[in-house]
Short mmCIF file of C-alpha atoms in Angstrom, two decimals:
data_model
loop_
_atom_site.label_atom_id
_atom_site.label_comp_id
_atom_site.label_asym_id
_atom_site.label_seq_id
_atom_site.Cartn_x
_atom_site.Cartn_y
_atom_site.Cartn_z
CA UNK A 1 7.56 -50.87 -14.89
CA UNK A 2 8.21 -47.22 -14.72
CA UNK A 3 5.15 -45.14 -13.98
CA UNK A 4 5.41 -41.49 -14.69
CA UNK A 5 4.86 -39.10 -11.84
CA UNK A 6 1.38 -38.31 -13.09
CA UNK A 7 0.45 -42.00 -13.44
CA UNK A 8 1.69 -42.71 -9.91
CA UNK A 9 -0.39 -39.89 -8.53
CA UNK A 10 -3.42 -41.26 -10.32
CA UNK A 11 -2.88 -44.80 -9.08
CA UNK A 12 -2.47 -43.49 -5.55
CA UNK A 13 -5.75 -41.58 -5.86
CA UNK A 14 -7.57 -44.61 -7.19
CA UNK A 15 -6.32 -46.70 -4.25
CA UNK A 16 -7.86 -44.17 -1.89
CA UNK A 17 -11.24 -44.55 -3.42
CA UNK A 18 -10.87 -48.34 -3.35
CA UNK A 19 -10.10 -48.21 0.34
CA UNK A 20 -13.18 -46.13 1.04
CA UNK A 21 -15.39 -48.62 -0.82
CA UNK A 22 -13.90 -51.53 1.09
CA UNK A 23 -14.54 -49.82 4.41
CA UNK A 24 -18.14 -49.03 3.44
CA UNK A 25 -18.84 -52.59 2.34
CA UNK A 26 -17.36 -54.07 5.45
CA UNK A 27 -19.41 -51.76 7.71
CA UNK A 28 -22.57 -52.55 5.74
CA UNK A 29 -22.05 -56.31 6.32
CA UNK A 30 -21.08 -56.07 9.92
CA UNK A 31 -23.91 -53.76 10.94
CA UNK A 32 -27.15 -55.14 12.29
CA UNK A 33 -29.53 -53.25 10.11
CA UNK A 34 -32.68 -54.31 11.98
CA UNK A 35 -31.19 -53.16 15.22
CA UNK A 36 -30.14 -49.90 13.74
CA UNK A 37 -33.53 -49.29 12.35
CA UNK A 38 -35.15 -50.14 15.67
CA UNK A 39 -32.90 -47.90 17.68
CA UNK A 40 -32.49 -44.93 15.42
CA UNK A 41 -35.23 -44.88 12.83
CA UNK A 42 -38.28 -45.82 14.70
CA UNK A 43 -40.95 -43.85 12.84
CA UNK A 44 -43.66 -44.41 15.41
CA UNK A 45 -41.64 -42.79 18.07
CA UNK A 46 -40.60 -40.03 15.70
CA UNK A 47 -44.19 -39.42 14.76
CA UNK A 48 -45.12 -39.16 18.47
CA UNK A 49 -42.69 -36.32 18.93
CA UNK A 50 -44.53 -34.12 16.44
CA UNK A 51 -45.74 -31.48 16.55
CA UNK A 52 -44.23 -30.62 19.97
CA UNK A 53 -40.68 -31.02 18.90
CA UNK A 54 -41.26 -28.12 16.55
CA UNK A 55 -43.83 -25.99 18.32
CA UNK A 56 -42.20 -26.26 21.70
CA UNK A 57 -38.65 -27.51 21.49
CA UNK A 58 -37.35 -26.03 18.31
CA UNK A 59 -39.19 -22.73 19.02
CA UNK A 60 -37.74 -22.53 22.53
CA UNK A 61 -34.22 -23.28 21.24
CA UNK A 62 -34.60 -20.43 18.79
CA UNK A 63 -35.96 -18.06 21.40
CA UNK A 64 -33.28 -18.94 23.94
CA UNK A 65 -30.49 -18.58 21.36
CA UNK A 66 -31.82 -15.27 20.13
CA UNK A 67 -32.09 -13.89 23.68
CA UNK A 68 -28.60 -15.11 24.61
CA UNK A 69 -27.12 -13.80 21.37
CA UNK A 70 -28.73 -10.36 21.66
CA UNK A 71 -27.57 -9.94 25.26
CA UNK A 72 -24.14 -11.44 24.49
CA UNK A 73 -23.72 -9.14 21.55
CA UNK A 74 -24.58 -5.98 23.52
CA UNK A 75 -22.35 -7.02 26.43
CA UNK A 76 -19.62 -8.17 24.03
CA UNK A 77 -19.64 -4.75 22.36
CA UNK A 78 -19.28 -3.00 25.67
CA UNK A 79 -16.45 -5.31 26.69
CA UNK A 80 -14.68 -4.76 23.33
CA UNK A 81 -14.95 -0.97 23.78
CA UNK A 82 -13.66 -1.33 27.35
CA UNK A 83 -10.79 -3.43 26.13
CA UNK A 84 -9.82 -0.67 23.67
CA UNK A 85 -10.39 2.10 26.20
CA UNK A 86 -7.60 4.48 27.19
CA UNK A 87 -8.85 4.02 30.78
CA UNK A 88 -6.61 1.26 32.10
CA UNK A 89 -9.03 -0.13 34.75
CA UNK A 90 -11.62 -0.63 32.03
CA UNK A 91 -9.14 -2.69 30.05
CA UNK A 92 -8.26 -4.77 33.15
CA UNK A 93 -11.89 -5.43 33.99
CA UNK A 94 -12.69 -6.46 30.43
CA UNK A 95 -9.64 -8.72 30.28
CA UNK A 96 -10.49 -10.36 33.56
CA UNK A 97 -14.10 -10.91 32.42
CA UNK A 98 -13.12 -12.34 29.11
CA UNK A 99 -10.42 -14.61 30.44
CA UNK A 100 -12.66 -15.87 33.24
CA UNK A 101 -15.74 -16.65 31.23
CA UNK A 102 -13.80 -18.19 28.36
CA UNK A 103 -11.83 -20.26 30.74
CA UNK A 104 -14.62 -21.93 32.76
CA UNK A 105 -17.13 -24.34 31.34
CA UNK A 106 -20.43 -22.74 30.44
CA UNK A 107 -22.18 -25.45 32.48
CA UNK A 108 -20.62 -24.06 35.62
CA UNK A 109 -21.82 -20.56 34.82
CA UNK A 110 -25.37 -21.81 34.21
CA UNK A 111 -25.34 -23.65 37.57
CA UNK A 112 -23.97 -20.67 39.41
CA UNK A 113 -26.50 -18.39 37.82
CA UNK A 114 -29.51 -20.52 38.32
CA UNK A 115 -28.78 -21.72 41.87
CA UNK A 116 -26.00 -19.50 43.31
CA UNK A 117 -27.27 -16.08 42.39
CA UNK A 118 -30.82 -16.58 43.72
CA UNK A 119 -29.34 -17.87 46.98
CA UNK A 120 -26.67 -15.19 47.32
CA UNK A 121 -28.67 -12.16 46.28
CA UNK A 122 -32.23 -13.25 46.85
CA UNK A 123 -32.95 -12.54 43.19
CA UNK A 124 -35.37 -14.80 41.31
CA UNK A 125 -35.23 -14.46 37.53
CA UNK A 126 -37.86 -15.82 35.25
CA UNK A 127 -36.81 -18.49 32.79
CA UNK A 128 -36.19 -16.12 29.92
CA UNK A 129 -33.99 -13.77 31.92
CA UNK A 130 -32.01 -16.68 33.30
CA UNK A 131 -31.39 -18.11 29.89
CA UNK A 132 -30.56 -14.73 28.42
CA UNK A 133 -28.07 -14.00 31.16
CA UNK A 134 -26.58 -17.51 31.15
CA UNK A 135 -26.01 -17.77 27.43
CA UNK A 136 -25.24 -14.10 27.04
CA UNK A 137 -22.64 -13.91 29.79
CA UNK A 138 -20.61 -16.74 28.29
CA UNK A 139 -21.20 -15.68 24.67
CA UNK A 140 -20.17 -12.08 25.40
CA UNK A 141 -16.72 -13.21 26.45
CA UNK A 142 -16.16 -14.80 23.01
CA UNK A 143 -17.90 -12.10 21.01
CA UNK A 144 -16.00 -9.33 22.76
CA UNK A 145 -12.70 -10.57 21.23
CA UNK A 146 -14.22 -10.90 17.84
CA UNK A 147 -15.75 -7.41 17.97
CA UNK A 148 -12.48 -5.94 19.23
CA UNK A 149 -10.64 -7.52 16.30
CA UNK A 150 -13.24 -6.10 13.94
CA UNK A 151 -12.95 -2.63 15.35
CA UNK A 152 -9.21 -2.81 14.98
CA UNK A 153 -9.52 -4.05 11.41
CA UNK A 154 -11.34 -0.83 10.30
CA UNK A 155 -8.75 1.06 8.28
CA UNK A 156 -7.16 3.96 10.12
CA UNK A 157 -7.93 6.27 7.16
CA UNK A 158 -11.66 5.86 7.83
CA UNK A 159 -11.16 7.22 11.33
CA UNK A 160 -8.92 10.05 10.18
CA UNK A 161 -11.49 10.96 7.52
CA UNK A 162 -14.24 11.12 10.18
CA UNK A 163 -12.15 13.11 12.64
CA UNK A 164 -11.06 15.55 9.92
CA UNK A 165 -14.74 16.26 9.27
CA UNK A 166 -15.09 17.30 12.86
CA UNK A 167 -16.63 14.13 14.30
CA UNK A 168 -15.77 13.53 17.93
CA UNK A 169 -14.14 10.28 19.02
CA UNK A 170 -17.48 8.88 20.10
CA UNK A 171 -19.31 10.03 17.10
CA UNK A 172 -16.68 8.46 14.87
CA UNK A 173 -17.02 5.23 16.74
CA UNK A 174 -20.82 5.18 16.35
CA UNK A 175 -21.09 6.43 12.82
CA UNK A 176 -18.06 4.97 11.06
CA UNK A 177 -16.13 2.41 13.11
CA UNK A 178 -18.80 0.16 14.58
CA UNK A 179 -20.92 -0.15 11.37
CA UNK A 180 -17.84 -1.07 9.41
CA UNK A 181 -16.52 -3.41 12.15
CA UNK A 182 -19.81 -5.33 12.10
CA UNK A 183 -19.54 -5.80 8.34
CA UNK A 184 -16.13 -7.23 8.79
CA UNK A 185 -17.08 -9.59 11.61
CA UNK A 186 -20.40 -10.80 10.22
CA UNK A 187 -19.02 -14.15 9.23
CA UNK A 188 -17.31 -15.01 12.57
CA UNK A 189 -20.35 -13.68 14.37
CA UNK A 190 -22.58 -16.01 12.41
CA UNK A 191 -20.31 -18.82 13.48
CA UNK A 192 -20.68 -17.80 17.04
CA UNK A 193 -24.41 -17.82 16.61
CA UNK A 194 -24.16 -21.43 15.53
CA UNK A 195 -22.02 -22.33 18.53
CA UNK A 196 -24.45 -20.52 20.82
CA UNK A 197 -27.36 -22.47 19.30
CA UNK A 198 -25.65 -25.67 20.34
CA UNK A 199 -24.71 -24.32 23.77
CA UNK A 200 -28.37 -23.62 24.43
CA UNK A 201 -28.63 -27.35 25.04
CA UNK A 202 -26.81 -26.83 28.33
CA UNK A 203 -29.57 -24.84 29.92
CA UNK A 204 -31.45 -28.03 30.85
CA UNK A 205 -29.36 -27.70 33.99
CA UNK A 206 -31.37 -24.81 35.33
CA UNK A 207 -34.50 -26.92 35.42
CA UNK A 208 -37.17 -26.42 32.86
CA UNK A 209 -40.95 -26.86 32.94
CA UNK A 210 -42.45 -29.02 30.21
CA UNK A 211 -43.37 -26.04 27.99
CA UNK A 212 -39.94 -24.55 28.45
CA UNK A 213 -38.01 -27.52 27.03
CA UNK A 214 -35.56 -26.86 24.30
CA UNK A 215 -34.46 -29.47 21.80
CA UNK A 216 -31.97 -31.44 23.81
CA UNK A 217 -34.06 -31.63 26.94
CA UNK A 218 -37.06 -32.55 24.85
CA UNK A 219 -35.07 -35.33 23.21
CA UNK A 220 -33.85 -36.74 26.53
CA UNK A 221 -37.35 -36.56 27.89
CA UNK A 222 -38.73 -38.57 25.02
CA UNK A 223 -35.80 -40.92 25.28
CA UNK A 224 -36.61 -41.80 28.85
CA UNK A 225 -40.04 -43.05 27.80
CA UNK A 226 -39.06 -44.99 24.72
CA UNK A 227 -36.58 -47.79 24.05
CA UNK A 228 -35.02 -46.13 21.01
CA UNK A 229 -32.49 -43.42 20.20
CA UNK A 230 -34.81 -42.04 17.53
CA UNK A 231 -35.62 -38.93 19.58
CA UNK A 232 -31.96 -38.00 19.67
CA UNK A 233 -31.75 -38.36 15.91
CA UNK A 234 -34.85 -36.23 15.47
CA UNK A 235 -33.67 -33.39 17.64
CA UNK A 236 -30.25 -33.65 16.07
CA UNK A 237 -31.85 -33.09 12.72
CA UNK A 238 -33.76 -30.11 14.13
CA UNK A 239 -30.44 -28.56 15.25
CA UNK A 240 -29.22 -29.03 11.65
CA UNK A 241 -32.31 -27.20 10.39
CA UNK A 242 -31.00 -24.15 12.31
CA UNK A 243 -27.22 -24.54 11.96
CA UNK A 244 -26.84 -25.58 8.32
CA UNK A 245 -28.49 -22.47 6.81
CA UNK A 246 -26.46 -20.33 9.30
CA UNK A 247 -23.30 -22.09 8.15
CA UNK A 248 -24.13 -21.37 4.52
CA UNK A 249 -24.97 -17.78 5.44
CA UNK A 250 -21.61 -17.40 7.16
CA UNK A 251 -19.71 -18.72 4.19
CA UNK A 252 -21.70 -16.55 1.81
CA UNK A 253 -21.00 -13.46 3.90
CA UNK A 254 -17.32 -14.37 4.05
CA UNK A 255 -17.19 -14.62 0.22
CA UNK A 256 -19.02 -11.30 -0.07
CA UNK A 257 -16.59 -9.49 2.20
CA UNK A 258 -13.82 -10.76 0.04
CA UNK A 259 -12.84 -13.51 2.50
CA UNK A 260 -11.23 -10.94 4.74
CA UNK A 261 -10.11 -13.04 7.64
CA UNK A 262 -10.13 -11.72 11.13
CA UNK A 263 -7.72 -13.74 13.13
CA UNK A 264 -9.11 -14.44 16.52
CA UNK A 265 -8.40 -17.75 18.11
CA UNK A 266 -11.89 -17.41 19.51
CA UNK A 267 -13.58 -17.45 16.09
CA UNK A 268 -13.48 -21.19 16.33
CA UNK A 269 -14.87 -21.70 19.73
CA UNK A 270 -17.84 -20.80 21.74
CA UNK A 271 -18.00 -24.55 21.99
CA UNK A 272 -18.37 -25.99 25.38
CA UNK A 273 -19.09 -29.60 25.79
CA UNK A 274 -21.18 -30.81 28.68
CA UNK B 1 5.53 40.94 3.20
CA UNK B 2 2.86 43.17 4.66
CA UNK B 3 0.80 41.06 7.03
CA UNK B 4 -2.74 42.08 7.69
CA UNK B 5 -2.97 41.51 11.39
CA UNK B 6 -5.79 39.02 11.63
CA UNK B 7 -8.22 39.07 8.78
CA UNK B 8 -5.63 38.28 6.08
CA UNK B 9 -4.07 35.20 7.56
CA UNK B 10 -5.72 31.82 7.15
CA UNK B 11 -2.96 29.72 8.60
CA UNK B 12 -0.11 30.72 10.83
CA UNK B 13 2.44 28.18 11.89
CA UNK B 14 5.23 29.25 14.25
CA UNK B 15 8.16 27.13 15.39
CA UNK B 16 6.36 23.85 14.70
CA UNK B 17 8.15 20.73 15.91
CA UNK B 18 7.06 17.16 15.67
CA UNK B 19 8.87 14.02 16.74
CA UNK B 20 7.86 10.38 16.60
CA UNK B 21 9.71 8.87 19.52
CA UNK B 22 13.31 9.81 18.94
CA UNK B 23 12.76 10.67 15.32
CA UNK B 24 12.47 14.42 14.70
CA UNK B 25 10.26 14.87 11.65
CA UNK B 26 9.64 18.60 11.85
CA UNK B 27 12.45 20.68 13.33
CA UNK B 28 10.98 24.21 13.52
CA UNK B 29 8.64 25.21 10.74
CA UNK B 30 7.29 28.73 10.20
CA UNK B 31 4.59 29.07 7.56
CA UNK B 32 2.07 31.80 6.85
CA UNK B 33 -0.76 31.32 4.40
CA UNK B 34 -2.92 34.27 3.41
CA UNK B 35 -6.61 33.93 2.82
CA UNK B 36 -7.25 32.79 -0.73
CA UNK B 37 -3.71 31.65 -1.34
CA UNK B 38 -2.71 28.27 -2.78
CA UNK B 39 0.47 27.00 -1.23
CA UNK B 40 2.09 23.84 -2.60
CA UNK B 41 4.50 21.88 -0.43
CA UNK B 42 7.06 19.83 -2.31
CA UNK B 43 10.01 17.80 -1.20
CA UNK B 44 11.44 14.29 -1.08
CA UNK B 45 9.63 11.52 0.83
CA UNK B 46 10.47 11.62 4.51
CA UNK B 47 10.95 15.35 4.40
CA UNK B 48 8.02 15.89 6.75
CA UNK B 49 5.64 17.54 4.32
CA UNK B 50 2.69 15.24 5.00
CA UNK B 51 3.34 15.46 8.73
CA UNK B 52 3.29 19.30 8.41
CA UNK B 53 -0.05 19.12 6.61
CA UNK B 54 -1.51 16.72 9.15
CA UNK B 55 -0.47 19.02 11.97
CA UNK B 56 -2.59 21.76 10.50
CA UNK B 57 -5.77 20.00 11.53
CA UNK B 58 -4.07 18.16 14.40
CA UNK B 59 -4.36 14.70 12.98
CA UNK B 60 -0.75 14.73 14.23
CA UNK B 61 -0.23 16.30 17.65
CA UNK B 62 2.68 18.80 17.43
CA UNK B 63 5.49 18.34 19.87
CA UNK B 64 6.15 22.04 19.99
CA UNK B 65 5.28 25.34 18.39
CA UNK B 66 2.03 27.13 17.61
CA UNK B 67 -0.66 26.66 14.90
CA UNK B 68 -3.37 29.19 14.34
CA UNK B 69 -6.04 28.51 11.69
CA UNK B 70 -8.65 31.20 11.07
CA UNK B 71 -7.73 32.89 14.35
CA UNK B 72 -8.20 29.72 16.35
CA UNK B 73 -5.09 28.40 18.10
CA UNK B 74 -5.18 24.68 17.57
CA UNK B 75 -2.25 24.07 19.84
CA UNK B 76 -4.19 25.48 22.77
CA UNK B 77 -4.82 22.36 24.91
CA UNK B 78 -8.37 23.50 25.63
CA UNK B 79 -9.31 24.13 22.04
CA UNK B 80 -12.52 22.53 20.72
CA UNK B 81 -10.63 20.66 18.03
CA UNK B 82 -13.77 19.07 16.56
CA UNK B 83 -15.37 22.46 15.96
CA UNK B 84 -12.11 23.79 14.49
CA UNK B 85 -11.79 20.85 12.15
CA UNK B 86 -15.19 21.51 10.56
CA UNK B 87 -13.63 24.69 9.09
CA UNK B 88 -10.65 22.75 7.75
CA UNK B 89 -11.26 20.32 4.85
CA UNK B 90 -8.85 17.45 4.38
CA UNK B 91 -8.32 15.33 1.31
CA UNK B 92 -6.22 12.18 1.71
CA UNK B 93 -3.97 10.31 -0.65
CA UNK B 94 -6.09 7.18 -0.15
CA UNK B 95 -9.50 8.99 -0.50
CA UNK B 96 -10.89 7.42 2.67
CA UNK B 97 -14.50 7.63 1.63
CA UNK B 98 -16.70 5.86 4.15
CA UNK B 99 -16.95 2.49 2.56
CA UNK B 100 -20.27 1.53 4.07
CA UNK B 101 -22.13 4.63 2.84
CA UNK B 102 -23.09 5.68 -0.63
CA UNK B 103 -21.83 8.86 -2.21
CA UNK B 104 -24.72 11.01 -1.06
CA UNK B 105 -24.45 9.81 2.52
CA UNK B 106 -20.68 10.25 2.51
CA UNK B 107 -21.36 13.94 1.78
CA UNK B 108 -24.22 14.19 4.22
CA UNK B 109 -23.19 12.27 7.28
CA UNK B 110 -20.92 14.88 8.83
CA UNK B 111 -23.23 17.75 7.86
CA UNK B 112 -26.04 16.01 9.71
CA UNK B 113 -24.21 14.66 12.69
CA UNK B 114 -21.68 17.41 13.26
CA UNK B 115 -23.16 20.63 11.79
CA UNK B 116 -26.70 19.39 12.69
CA UNK B 117 -28.05 20.50 9.33
CA UNK B 118 -31.48 19.10 8.53
CA UNK B 119 -31.78 16.42 5.88
CA UNK B 120 -33.10 18.77 3.20
CA UNK B 121 -30.38 21.33 3.60
CA UNK B 122 -27.61 18.73 3.87
CA UNK B 123 -28.82 17.08 0.72
CA UNK B 124 -28.89 20.39 -1.12
CA UNK B 125 -25.36 21.19 -0.10
CA UNK B 126 -24.25 17.66 -0.99
CA UNK B 127 -25.75 17.77 -4.45
CA UNK B 128 -24.39 21.18 -5.13
CA UNK B 129 -20.84 20.08 -4.26
CA UNK B 130 -21.19 16.84 -6.18
CA UNK B 131 -22.09 18.93 -9.22
CA UNK B 132 -19.03 21.05 -8.55
CA UNK B 133 -16.77 18.02 -8.98
CA UNK B 134 -18.79 16.76 -12.00
CA UNK B 135 -20.25 13.63 -10.43
CA UNK B 136 -23.93 14.36 -10.14
CA UNK B 137 -24.72 11.04 -11.75
CA UNK B 138 -22.96 9.08 -8.99
CA UNK B 139 -25.26 10.14 -6.12
CA UNK B 140 -26.25 6.59 -5.28
CA UNK B 141 -23.01 4.78 -6.07
CA UNK B 142 -21.03 3.03 -3.42
CA UNK B 143 -17.36 4.08 -3.15
CA UNK B 144 -16.19 0.66 -4.27
CA UNK B 145 -17.95 1.09 -7.58
CA UNK B 146 -16.04 4.31 -8.44
CA UNK B 147 -12.66 4.75 -10.04
CA UNK B 148 -9.86 6.31 -7.93
CA UNK B 149 -10.28 9.62 -9.66
CA UNK B 150 -14.00 9.61 -9.00
CA UNK B 151 -13.45 8.61 -5.32
CA UNK B 152 -11.06 11.47 -4.86
CA UNK B 153 -13.42 13.96 -6.38
CA UNK B 154 -16.21 12.71 -4.05
CA UNK B 155 -13.76 13.05 -1.17
CA UNK B 156 -13.14 16.69 -2.24
CA UNK B 157 -16.92 17.28 -2.44
CA UNK B 158 -17.36 15.70 1.00
CA UNK B 159 -14.78 18.11 2.47
CA UNK B 160 -16.36 21.06 0.68
CA UNK B 161 -19.83 20.15 1.98
CA UNK B 162 -18.71 21.34 5.40
CA UNK B 163 -18.07 24.82 3.95
CA UNK B 164 -14.47 24.94 5.10
CA UNK B 165 -12.26 28.05 5.09
CA UNK B 166 -9.13 26.11 4.30
CA UNK B 167 -8.57 22.94 2.35
CA UNK B 168 -5.65 20.58 2.97
CA UNK B 169 -4.62 18.18 0.24
CA UNK B 170 -2.24 15.34 1.14
CA UNK B 171 -0.82 14.00 -2.09
CA UNK B 172 -4.30 13.82 -3.62
CA UNK B 173 -3.22 12.32 -6.95
CA UNK B 174 -0.42 9.99 -5.76
CA UNK B 175 -2.62 6.93 -5.64
CA UNK B 176 -4.25 7.49 -8.99
CA UNK B 177 -3.71 5.96 -12.39
CA UNK B 178 -2.00 8.56 -14.57
CA UNK B 179 -4.96 9.13 -16.87
CA UNK B 180 -7.22 9.99 -13.85
CA UNK B 181 -4.88 12.54 -12.32
CA UNK B 182 -6.09 15.31 -14.63
CA UNK B 183 -9.71 15.13 -13.43
CA UNK B 184 -8.74 15.67 -9.82
CA UNK B 185 -6.25 18.43 -10.65
CA UNK B 186 -8.94 20.06 -12.73
CA UNK B 187 -11.26 20.18 -9.75
CA UNK B 188 -8.54 21.56 -7.54
CA UNK B 189 -7.60 24.18 -10.05
CA UNK B 190 -11.23 25.29 -10.26
CA UNK B 191 -11.35 25.45 -6.48
CA UNK B 192 -8.26 27.64 -6.44
CA UNK B 193 -9.79 29.91 -9.06
CA UNK B 194 -12.82 30.31 -6.81
CA UNK B 195 -10.57 31.72 -4.12
CA UNK B 196 -10.28 28.75 -1.74
CA UNK B 197 -7.31 28.81 0.62
CA UNK B 198 -5.38 25.63 -0.08
CA UNK B 199 -2.39 23.79 1.23
CA UNK B 200 -1.29 21.07 -1.12
CA UNK B 201 1.36 18.46 -0.63
CA UNK B 202 2.08 17.22 -4.13
CA UNK B 203 4.51 15.82 -6.61
CA UNK B 204 2.64 17.41 -9.51
CA UNK B 205 5.16 20.11 -10.42
CA UNK B 206 3.08 21.24 -13.38
CA UNK B 207 0.13 21.88 -11.07
CA UNK B 208 2.31 23.71 -8.57
CA UNK B 209 3.79 25.81 -11.26
CA UNK B 210 0.45 26.85 -12.73
CA UNK B 211 -1.81 27.07 -9.71
CA UNK B 212 0.30 27.76 -6.64
CA UNK B 213 0.76 31.30 -5.43
CA UNK B 214 3.70 30.04 -3.35
CA UNK B 215 5.72 26.85 -3.20
CA UNK B 216 7.54 25.54 -0.14
CA UNK B 217 10.40 23.15 -0.61
CA UNK B 218 10.93 20.95 2.49
CA UNK B 219 13.81 18.67 3.24
CA UNK B 220 15.01 17.00 6.50
CA UNK B 221 12.24 18.61 8.66
CA UNK B 222 12.89 22.19 7.52
CA UNK B 223 11.41 24.53 4.96
CA UNK B 224 14.54 24.95 2.85
CA UNK B 225 13.21 27.31 0.30
CA UNK B 226 9.97 29.16 -0.37
CA UNK B 227 8.72 31.70 -2.86
CA UNK B 228 6.62 32.09 -5.96
CA UNK B 229 6.25 28.89 -7.92
CA UNK B 230 8.18 30.21 -10.90
CA UNK B 231 11.09 31.04 -8.69
CA UNK B 232 11.21 27.82 -6.53
CA UNK B 233 10.51 25.42 -9.30
CA UNK B 234 11.81 27.43 -12.27
CA UNK B 235 14.94 28.86 -10.72
CA UNK B 236 15.68 27.24 -7.40
CA UNK B 237 18.36 28.95 -5.36
CA UNK B 238 19.18 26.25 -2.90
CA UNK B 239 21.41 23.29 -3.84
CA UNK B 240 19.02 20.72 -2.26
CA UNK B 241 16.05 22.14 -4.08
CA UNK B 242 17.98 21.98 -7.36
CA UNK B 243 18.94 18.36 -6.95
CA UNK B 244 15.44 17.36 -5.88
CA UNK B 245 13.86 19.11 -8.82
CA UNK B 246 16.40 17.63 -11.21
CA UNK B 247 15.52 14.14 -10.02
CA UNK B 248 11.74 14.80 -10.11
CA UNK B 249 11.56 16.72 -13.41
CA UNK B 250 14.13 14.99 -15.50
CA UNK B 251 12.77 11.45 -15.77
CA UNK B 252 9.37 12.55 -16.97
CA UNK B 253 9.90 16.01 -18.24
CA UNK B 254 9.52 16.03 -22.08
CA UNK B 255 10.74 19.54 -22.54
CA UNK B 256 11.55 20.91 -26.06
CA UNK B 257 15.26 20.74 -25.30
CA UNK B 258 15.32 17.13 -24.07
CA UNK B 259 14.92 15.48 -27.46
#
């Protein structure tokens, strides 16, 4: 029988759906539902985690991420400006910094910062400073490249207009270029905030007191006292509470700015896996 | 021409040269513009007319020669170029309104940050100039909400808000839909009538003919011909001017004799 091209395409599409149904049915039969419920959906254990998972863990994750992001953004802006500077050593320093901190696992930076720096320099940071530095130092390396791309994406005519009105180079940068650059890079910056939120899970390495736990550490702690993976599921959902709205925000911003894409290879990855 | 030693000259360009790499765009330009004069610069694309204009406020750095605007030598390496530029208004082909600021702030930002005027005074000046270009009702609009013609008039008002002595127009109507060109030219004509010193790079021959005190025809990095508009456009002497004008005027010119 001769199927038309359209009919063949339709048949092919139907077979895809059929395949998905078969896979789902097979998985449903193979799975041990009791075991799954016991290990992932143990409501007693989940209930025990409240309210601390919110009041302590989620709150700390938010605080740590915000601190790291704020510091990373400020440092990233400085690095981006250095990278665009006419002063060659500035450019070299910025490049070295960015290449180095993008190239090494964030975990190593955290270890170095929490154990190495106090030993080497006799400095003892409090927990918030350590977290801010650790997340910010790594985040800055990624954000610098995004910010640099944003600055370069500001149309040249905007700069010429500002200069022709008598604004100095620095004044132009502050008044015209940076505000416009940040509008352009808002979507990729939001993505980097999401990645930073997840990277905040790595700071368990610096050693946290009970009231300093963030989500992942809190989940592991609960896990060690209970025979179920439920805590992991709960904290996972807590991350989604933060990251899903941010993801939507990022896509909304992207639509609003007309989907103007800034091509940085970095816009996909603060991500460091421990 | 009798040249009043300093007070009469707004712009004085001597032996101006500009190259981009190995490409010589301006090969020795001498131009004098008296205070209150309107000078139109015409010529084929690539002739260097925009580059010449952009040299007058040093958006392009000249390779050689001397530029004096309002008695300030811009080509002096130690000149305070930012201060000098506040006296020279520039209007671009692509408007270049600050896209993150509304109309009022576009007009106020440089007054506040550069001239250090207080908010009240800056706003007064801004509103006065917005009225001048007939856009008082667009105070709070964002540039993206305006038509090209409106954007260009706001850009003119923005430049005027700095109280410049000289205005530079770089093909101000080239990016506009035909029906919007008239609004912008109207504003420019009114400005000329008020006695503003203007340098205008344009393809609007009608405007040049009616408004310009003098027309420069440029080709290949030189000023080939200059003189009163009637003479350069109406009765060009130079062969290159003639062929350029024939190409520009003929396709669109609906003269009484052409039908």
